[in-house]
CSV table of C-alpha atoms in Angstrom, one decimal:
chain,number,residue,atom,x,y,z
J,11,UNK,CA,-162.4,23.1,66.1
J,12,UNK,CA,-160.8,26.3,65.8
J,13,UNK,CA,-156.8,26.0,67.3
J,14,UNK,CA,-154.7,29.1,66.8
J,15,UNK,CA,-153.1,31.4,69.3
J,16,UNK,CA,-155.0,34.9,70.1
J,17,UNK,CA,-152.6,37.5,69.4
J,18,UNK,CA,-151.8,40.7,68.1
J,19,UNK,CA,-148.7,40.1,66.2
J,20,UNK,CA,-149.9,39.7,63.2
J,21,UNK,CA,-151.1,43.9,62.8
J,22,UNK,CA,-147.8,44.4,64.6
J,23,UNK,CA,-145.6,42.9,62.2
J,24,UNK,CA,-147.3,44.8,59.5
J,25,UNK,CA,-146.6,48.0,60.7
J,26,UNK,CA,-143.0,47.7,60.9
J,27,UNK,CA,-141.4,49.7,58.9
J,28,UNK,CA,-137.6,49.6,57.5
J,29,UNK,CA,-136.3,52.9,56.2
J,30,UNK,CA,-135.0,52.5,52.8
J,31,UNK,CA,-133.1,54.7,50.1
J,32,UNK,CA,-135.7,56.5,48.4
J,33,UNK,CA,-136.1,56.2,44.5
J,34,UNK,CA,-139.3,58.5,43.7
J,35,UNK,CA,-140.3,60.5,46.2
J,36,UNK,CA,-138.2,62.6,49.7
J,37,UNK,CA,-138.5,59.2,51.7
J,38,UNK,CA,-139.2,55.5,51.5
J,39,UNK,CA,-140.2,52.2,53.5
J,40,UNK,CA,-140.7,49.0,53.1
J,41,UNK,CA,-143.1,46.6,54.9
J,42,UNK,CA,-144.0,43.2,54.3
J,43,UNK,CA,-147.7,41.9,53.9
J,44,UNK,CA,-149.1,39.0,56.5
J,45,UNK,CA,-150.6,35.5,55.3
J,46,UNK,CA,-154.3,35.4,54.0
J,47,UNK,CA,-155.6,32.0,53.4
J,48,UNK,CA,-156.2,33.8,49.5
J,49,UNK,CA,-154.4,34.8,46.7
J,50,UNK,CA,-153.7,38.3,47.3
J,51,UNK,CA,-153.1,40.4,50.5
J,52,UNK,CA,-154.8,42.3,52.8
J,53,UNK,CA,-156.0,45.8,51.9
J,54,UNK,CA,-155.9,46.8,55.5
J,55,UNK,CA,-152.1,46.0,55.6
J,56,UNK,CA,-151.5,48.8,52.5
J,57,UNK,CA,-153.6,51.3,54.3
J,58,UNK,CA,-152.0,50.7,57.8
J,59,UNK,CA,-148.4,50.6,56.6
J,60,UNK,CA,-149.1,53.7,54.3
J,61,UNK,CA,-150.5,55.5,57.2
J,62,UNK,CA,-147.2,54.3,59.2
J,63,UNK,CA,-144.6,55.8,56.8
J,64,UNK,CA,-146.7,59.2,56.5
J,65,UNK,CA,-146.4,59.5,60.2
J,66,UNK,CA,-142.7,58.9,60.3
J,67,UNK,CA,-142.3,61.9,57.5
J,68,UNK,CA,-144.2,64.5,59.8
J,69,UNK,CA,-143.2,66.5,63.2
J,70,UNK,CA,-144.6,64.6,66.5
J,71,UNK,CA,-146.7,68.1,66.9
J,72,UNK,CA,-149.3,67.3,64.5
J,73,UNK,CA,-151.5,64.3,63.8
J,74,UNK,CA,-153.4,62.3,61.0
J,75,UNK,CA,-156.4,64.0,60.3
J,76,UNK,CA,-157.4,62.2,57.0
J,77,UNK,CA,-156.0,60.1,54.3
J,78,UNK,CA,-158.0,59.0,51.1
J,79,UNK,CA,-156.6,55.7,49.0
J,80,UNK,CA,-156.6,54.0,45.7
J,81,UNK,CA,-155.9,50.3,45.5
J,82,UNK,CA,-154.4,50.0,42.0
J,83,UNK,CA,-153.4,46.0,41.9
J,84,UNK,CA,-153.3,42.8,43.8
J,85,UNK,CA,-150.4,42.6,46.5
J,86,UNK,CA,-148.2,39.4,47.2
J,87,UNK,CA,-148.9,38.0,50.4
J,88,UNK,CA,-145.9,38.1,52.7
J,89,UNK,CA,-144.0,40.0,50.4
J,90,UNK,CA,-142.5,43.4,51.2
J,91,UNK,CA,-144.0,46.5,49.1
J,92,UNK,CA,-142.0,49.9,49.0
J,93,UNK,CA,-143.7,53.2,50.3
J,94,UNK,CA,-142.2,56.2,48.9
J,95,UNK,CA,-143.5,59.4,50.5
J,96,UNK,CA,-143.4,62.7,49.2
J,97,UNK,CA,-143.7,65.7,51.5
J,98,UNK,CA,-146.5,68.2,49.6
J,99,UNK,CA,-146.3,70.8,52.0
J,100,UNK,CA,-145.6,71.9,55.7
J,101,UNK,CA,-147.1,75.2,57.3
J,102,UNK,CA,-147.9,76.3,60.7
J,103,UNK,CA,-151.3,74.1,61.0
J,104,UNK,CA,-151.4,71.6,58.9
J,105,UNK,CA,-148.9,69.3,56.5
J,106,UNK,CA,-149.4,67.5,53.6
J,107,UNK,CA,-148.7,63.9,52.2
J,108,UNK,CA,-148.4,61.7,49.3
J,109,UNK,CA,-147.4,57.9,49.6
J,110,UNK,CA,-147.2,55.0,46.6
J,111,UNK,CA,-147.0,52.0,47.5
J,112,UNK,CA,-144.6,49.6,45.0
J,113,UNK,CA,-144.0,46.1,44.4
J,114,UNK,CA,-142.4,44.0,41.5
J,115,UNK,CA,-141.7,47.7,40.3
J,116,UNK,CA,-145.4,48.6,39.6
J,117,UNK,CA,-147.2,51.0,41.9
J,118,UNK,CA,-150.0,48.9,44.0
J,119,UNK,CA,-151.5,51.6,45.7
J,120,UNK,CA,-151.2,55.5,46.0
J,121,UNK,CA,-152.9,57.3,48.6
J,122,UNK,CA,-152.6,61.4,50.0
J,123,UNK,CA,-152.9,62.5,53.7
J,124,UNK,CA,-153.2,65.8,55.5
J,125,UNK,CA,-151.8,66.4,59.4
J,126,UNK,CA,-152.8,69.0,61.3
J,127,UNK,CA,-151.6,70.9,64.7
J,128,UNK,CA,-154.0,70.2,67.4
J,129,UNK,CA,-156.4,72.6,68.0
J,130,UNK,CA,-159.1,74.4,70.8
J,131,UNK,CA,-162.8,74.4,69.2
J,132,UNK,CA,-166.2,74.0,69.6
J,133,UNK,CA,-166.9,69.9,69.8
J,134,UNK,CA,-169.6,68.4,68.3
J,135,UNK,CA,-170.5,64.8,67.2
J,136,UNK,CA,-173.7,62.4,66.5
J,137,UNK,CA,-175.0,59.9,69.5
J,138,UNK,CA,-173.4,56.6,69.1
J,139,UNK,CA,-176.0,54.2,68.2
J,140,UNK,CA,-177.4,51.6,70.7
J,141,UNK,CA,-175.8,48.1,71.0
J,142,UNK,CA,-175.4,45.2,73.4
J,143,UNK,CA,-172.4,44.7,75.5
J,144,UNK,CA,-169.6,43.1,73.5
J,145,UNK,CA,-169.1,40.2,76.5
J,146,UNK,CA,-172.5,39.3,75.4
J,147,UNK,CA,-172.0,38.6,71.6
J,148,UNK,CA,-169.9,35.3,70.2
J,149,UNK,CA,-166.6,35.9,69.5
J,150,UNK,CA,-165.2,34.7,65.7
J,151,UNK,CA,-163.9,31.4,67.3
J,152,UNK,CA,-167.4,31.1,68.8
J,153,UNK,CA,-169.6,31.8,66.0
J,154,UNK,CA,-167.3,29.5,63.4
J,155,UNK,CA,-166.6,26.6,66.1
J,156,UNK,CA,-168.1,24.2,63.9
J,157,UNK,CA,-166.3,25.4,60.8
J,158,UNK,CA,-163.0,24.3,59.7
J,159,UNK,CA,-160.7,24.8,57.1
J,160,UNK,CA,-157.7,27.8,56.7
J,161,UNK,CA,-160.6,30.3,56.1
J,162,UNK,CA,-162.3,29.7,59.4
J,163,UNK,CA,-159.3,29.7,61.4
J,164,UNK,CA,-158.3,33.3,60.0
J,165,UNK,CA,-161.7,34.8,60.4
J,166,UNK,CA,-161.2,33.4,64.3
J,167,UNK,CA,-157.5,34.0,65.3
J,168,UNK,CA,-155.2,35.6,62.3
J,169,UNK,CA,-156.9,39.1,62.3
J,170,UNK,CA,-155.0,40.4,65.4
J,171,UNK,CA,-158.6,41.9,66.7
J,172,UNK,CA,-161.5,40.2,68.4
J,173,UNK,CA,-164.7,41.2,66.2
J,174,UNK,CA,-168.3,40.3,67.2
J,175,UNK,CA,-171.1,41.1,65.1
J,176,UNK,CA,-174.6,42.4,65.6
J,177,UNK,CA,-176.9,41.3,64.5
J,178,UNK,CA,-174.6,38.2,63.5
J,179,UNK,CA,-171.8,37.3,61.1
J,180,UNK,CA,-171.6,36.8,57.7
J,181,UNK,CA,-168.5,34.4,57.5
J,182,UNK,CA,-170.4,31.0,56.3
J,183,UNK,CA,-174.0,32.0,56.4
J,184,UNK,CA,-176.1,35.2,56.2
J,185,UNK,CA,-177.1,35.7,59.9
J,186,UNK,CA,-179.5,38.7,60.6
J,187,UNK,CA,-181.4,39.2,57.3
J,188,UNK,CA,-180.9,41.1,54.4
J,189,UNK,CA,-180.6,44.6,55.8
J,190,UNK,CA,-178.6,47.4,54.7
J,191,UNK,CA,-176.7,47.8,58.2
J,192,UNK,CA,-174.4,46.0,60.7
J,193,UNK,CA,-172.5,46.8,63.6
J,194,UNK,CA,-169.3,45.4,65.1
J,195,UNK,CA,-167.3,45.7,68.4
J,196,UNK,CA,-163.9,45.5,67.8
J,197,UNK,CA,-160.8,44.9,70.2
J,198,UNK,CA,-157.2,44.0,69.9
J,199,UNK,CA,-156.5,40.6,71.1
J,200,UNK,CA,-153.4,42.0,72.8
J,201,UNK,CA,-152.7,45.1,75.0
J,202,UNK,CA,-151.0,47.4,72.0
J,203,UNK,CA,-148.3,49.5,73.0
J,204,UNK,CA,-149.0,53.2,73.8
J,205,UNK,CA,-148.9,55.9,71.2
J,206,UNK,CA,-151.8,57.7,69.1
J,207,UNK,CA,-150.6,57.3,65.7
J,208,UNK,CA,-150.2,53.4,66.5
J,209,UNK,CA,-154.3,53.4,67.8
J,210,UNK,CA,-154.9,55.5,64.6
J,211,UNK,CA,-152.9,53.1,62.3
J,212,UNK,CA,-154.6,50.2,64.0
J,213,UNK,CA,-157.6,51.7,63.0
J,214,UNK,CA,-156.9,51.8,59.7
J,215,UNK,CA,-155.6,48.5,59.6
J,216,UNK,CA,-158.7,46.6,60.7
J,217,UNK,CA,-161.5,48.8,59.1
J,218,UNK,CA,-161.2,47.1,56.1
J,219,UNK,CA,-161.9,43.5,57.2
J,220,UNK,CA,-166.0,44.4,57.6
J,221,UNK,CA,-166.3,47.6,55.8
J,222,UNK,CA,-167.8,45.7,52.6
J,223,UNK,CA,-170.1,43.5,54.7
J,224,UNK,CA,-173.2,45.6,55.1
J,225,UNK,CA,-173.4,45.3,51.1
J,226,UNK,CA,-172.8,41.6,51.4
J,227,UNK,CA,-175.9,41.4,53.7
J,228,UNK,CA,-178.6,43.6,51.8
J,229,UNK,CA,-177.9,41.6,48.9
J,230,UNK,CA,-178.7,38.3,50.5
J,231,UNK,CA,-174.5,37.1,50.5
J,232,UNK,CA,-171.9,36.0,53.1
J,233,UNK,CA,-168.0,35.6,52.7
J,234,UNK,CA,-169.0,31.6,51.6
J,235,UNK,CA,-171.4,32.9,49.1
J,236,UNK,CA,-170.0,30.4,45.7
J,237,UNK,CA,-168.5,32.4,43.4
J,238,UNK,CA,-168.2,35.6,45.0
J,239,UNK,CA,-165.3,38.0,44.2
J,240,UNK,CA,-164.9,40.9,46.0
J,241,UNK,CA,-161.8,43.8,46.1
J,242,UNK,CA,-161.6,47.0,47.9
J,243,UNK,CA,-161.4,49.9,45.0
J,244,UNK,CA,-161.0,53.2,47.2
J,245,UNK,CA,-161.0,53.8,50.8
J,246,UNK,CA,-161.5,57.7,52.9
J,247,UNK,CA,-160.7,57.8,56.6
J,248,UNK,CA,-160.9,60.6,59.0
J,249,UNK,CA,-159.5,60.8,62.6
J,250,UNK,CA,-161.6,62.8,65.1
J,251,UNK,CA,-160.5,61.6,68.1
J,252,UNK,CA,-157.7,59.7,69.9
J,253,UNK,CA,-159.4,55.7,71.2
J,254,UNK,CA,-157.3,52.8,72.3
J,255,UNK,CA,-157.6,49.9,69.8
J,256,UNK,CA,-157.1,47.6,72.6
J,257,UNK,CA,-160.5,48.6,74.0
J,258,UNK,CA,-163.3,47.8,72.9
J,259,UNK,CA,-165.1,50.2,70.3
J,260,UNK,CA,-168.0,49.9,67.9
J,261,UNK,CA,-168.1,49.7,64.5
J,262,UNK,CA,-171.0,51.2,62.7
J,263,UNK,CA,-171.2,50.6,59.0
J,264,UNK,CA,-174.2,51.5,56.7
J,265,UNK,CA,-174.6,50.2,53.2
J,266,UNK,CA,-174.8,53.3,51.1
J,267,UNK,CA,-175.4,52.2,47.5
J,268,UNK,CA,-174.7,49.6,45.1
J,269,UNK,CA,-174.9,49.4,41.6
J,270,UNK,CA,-172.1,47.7,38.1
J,271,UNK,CA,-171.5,45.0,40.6
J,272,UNK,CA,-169.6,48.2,42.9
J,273,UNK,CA,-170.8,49.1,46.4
J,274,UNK,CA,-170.2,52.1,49.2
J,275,UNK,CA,-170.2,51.4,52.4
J,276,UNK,CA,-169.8,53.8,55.8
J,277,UNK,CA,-168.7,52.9,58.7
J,278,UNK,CA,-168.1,55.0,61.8
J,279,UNK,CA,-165.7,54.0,65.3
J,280,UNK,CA,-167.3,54.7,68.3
J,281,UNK,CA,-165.7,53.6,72.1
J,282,UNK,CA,-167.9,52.6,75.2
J,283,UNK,CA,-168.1,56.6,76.1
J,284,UNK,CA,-169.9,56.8,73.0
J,285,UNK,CA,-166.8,59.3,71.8
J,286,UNK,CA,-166.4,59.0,67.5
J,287,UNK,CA,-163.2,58.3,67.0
J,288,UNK,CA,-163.0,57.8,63.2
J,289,UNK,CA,-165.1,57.6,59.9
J,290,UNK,CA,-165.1,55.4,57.0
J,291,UNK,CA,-166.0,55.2,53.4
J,292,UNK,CA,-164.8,52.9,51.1
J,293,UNK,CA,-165.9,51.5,47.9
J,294,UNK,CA,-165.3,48.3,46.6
J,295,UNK,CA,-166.2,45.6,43.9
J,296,UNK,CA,-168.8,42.7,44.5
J,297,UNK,CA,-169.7,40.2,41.5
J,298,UNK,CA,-171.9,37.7,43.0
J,299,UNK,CA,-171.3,34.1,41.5
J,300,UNK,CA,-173.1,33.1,38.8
């Protein structure tokens, strides 16, 4: 029987920053990972807090566009990692960004970002695929009611977002075959305070939960597969349009290839007006157990 609170918190705390002297770069943060039931932390957390201090280095006229990562070495769980950001460039249109991310004085991640001044253009975008209504689908809790254990109450109430899966989950058992894509409606459990860059850097933060999944599926795995390691190597995002994460939007991922136990996976943010909002490609590591 799952038992924890619904709430928000969690990708909250993560995001909040504490200015600190810098020691590489033209500014720094810090920001503290939240609990996993595993060994190391989240990669969303690096990628959302990363994003975070960019934004504060940057003039409130221009906006995330894109930023591409590396995730260099495991990250302590609820321990605080240093961002030190270096500002590349600034011209009329767009600016430029660096950002490391440091703990126990080795860098754990690095990762560059580009901001650009808002713009009139022509629009154009690709139909957001077809899906069922999110109120129809099981929620986490619903899907792993049966299940317990630290794992299974994450999955249903530590991720700050409410996540239901078409054509199933993957969290103790393959659900929905062994097919190369997946799609999940996503939703903050909490009403999220206003701002763009926070929606963009919430995002961020939960793309990287699922992202890996649709290679989990074609290959016949689930999270509970024995013996299954996985890590996120690199990760590309890029904002098209401003969404509320505290609405519900779609997540459309596609397993691209896989091959030397690594995988690519795309996923792409839709909301219920069928507006793209972001795209995702990240590759990561998957060695099935033996």
């Amino acid at each position: 029987m799952i038992t924890g609170t619904l709430t928000s918190e969690t990708f909250l705390k993560a995001v909040e920053l504490t200015r600190v002297p810098e020691e590489v770069y033209d500014e720094a943060y810090e920001a503290t990972t939240q609990y996993v039931p595993w060994p190391k932390a989240y990669g969303g957390d690096m990628v959302a807090q990363a994003a975070a201090a960019m934004m504060r280095s940057v003039d409130d006229d221009r906006a995330l566009h894109s930023m591409h990562s590396y995730f260099m070495r495991p990250v302590d769980v609820g321990s605080s990692v240093r961002y030190e950001v270096e500002r590349l460039r600034d011209g009329r249109g767009y600016s430029t960004r660096t950002v490391r991310g440091f703990q126990n004085g080795k860098p754990v991640y690095a990762a560059m970002g580009s901001f650009q001044v808002p713009e009139d253009g022509p629009d154009f975008q690709p139909e957001a695929p077809a899906a069922v209504d999110p109120e129809t689908l099981r929620s986490a809790a619903e899907a792993l009611d049966e299940a317990a254990g630290p794992a299974a109450e994450y999955w249903s109430t530590g991720r700050s977002f409410d996540m239901r899966h078409v054509p199933g989950p993957v969290y103790i058992n393959l659900e929905g075959g062994p097919v190369p894509q997946q799609a999940i409606w996503v939703k903050a459990f909490d009403a999220l305070p206003d701002g763009a860059d926070l929606h963009r850097a919430a995002l961020a933060y939960v793309c990287d939960y699922t992202i890996l999944e649709p290679l989990l599926r074609v290959n016949g795995l689930h999270w509970s597969s024995p013996g299954l390691a996985t890590a996120s190597l690199d990760h590309a995002m890029w904002f098209h349009r401003e969404g509320r994460a505290d609405e519900w939007v779609l997540y459309a991922q596609e397993a691209v290839s896989g091959q030397s136990n690594r995988g690519l996976a795309t996923g792409r943010f839709f909301d219920r007006q069928g507006r793209l909002l972001a795209t995702v490609a990240q590759e990561g590591m998957i060695r099935p157990g033996a």
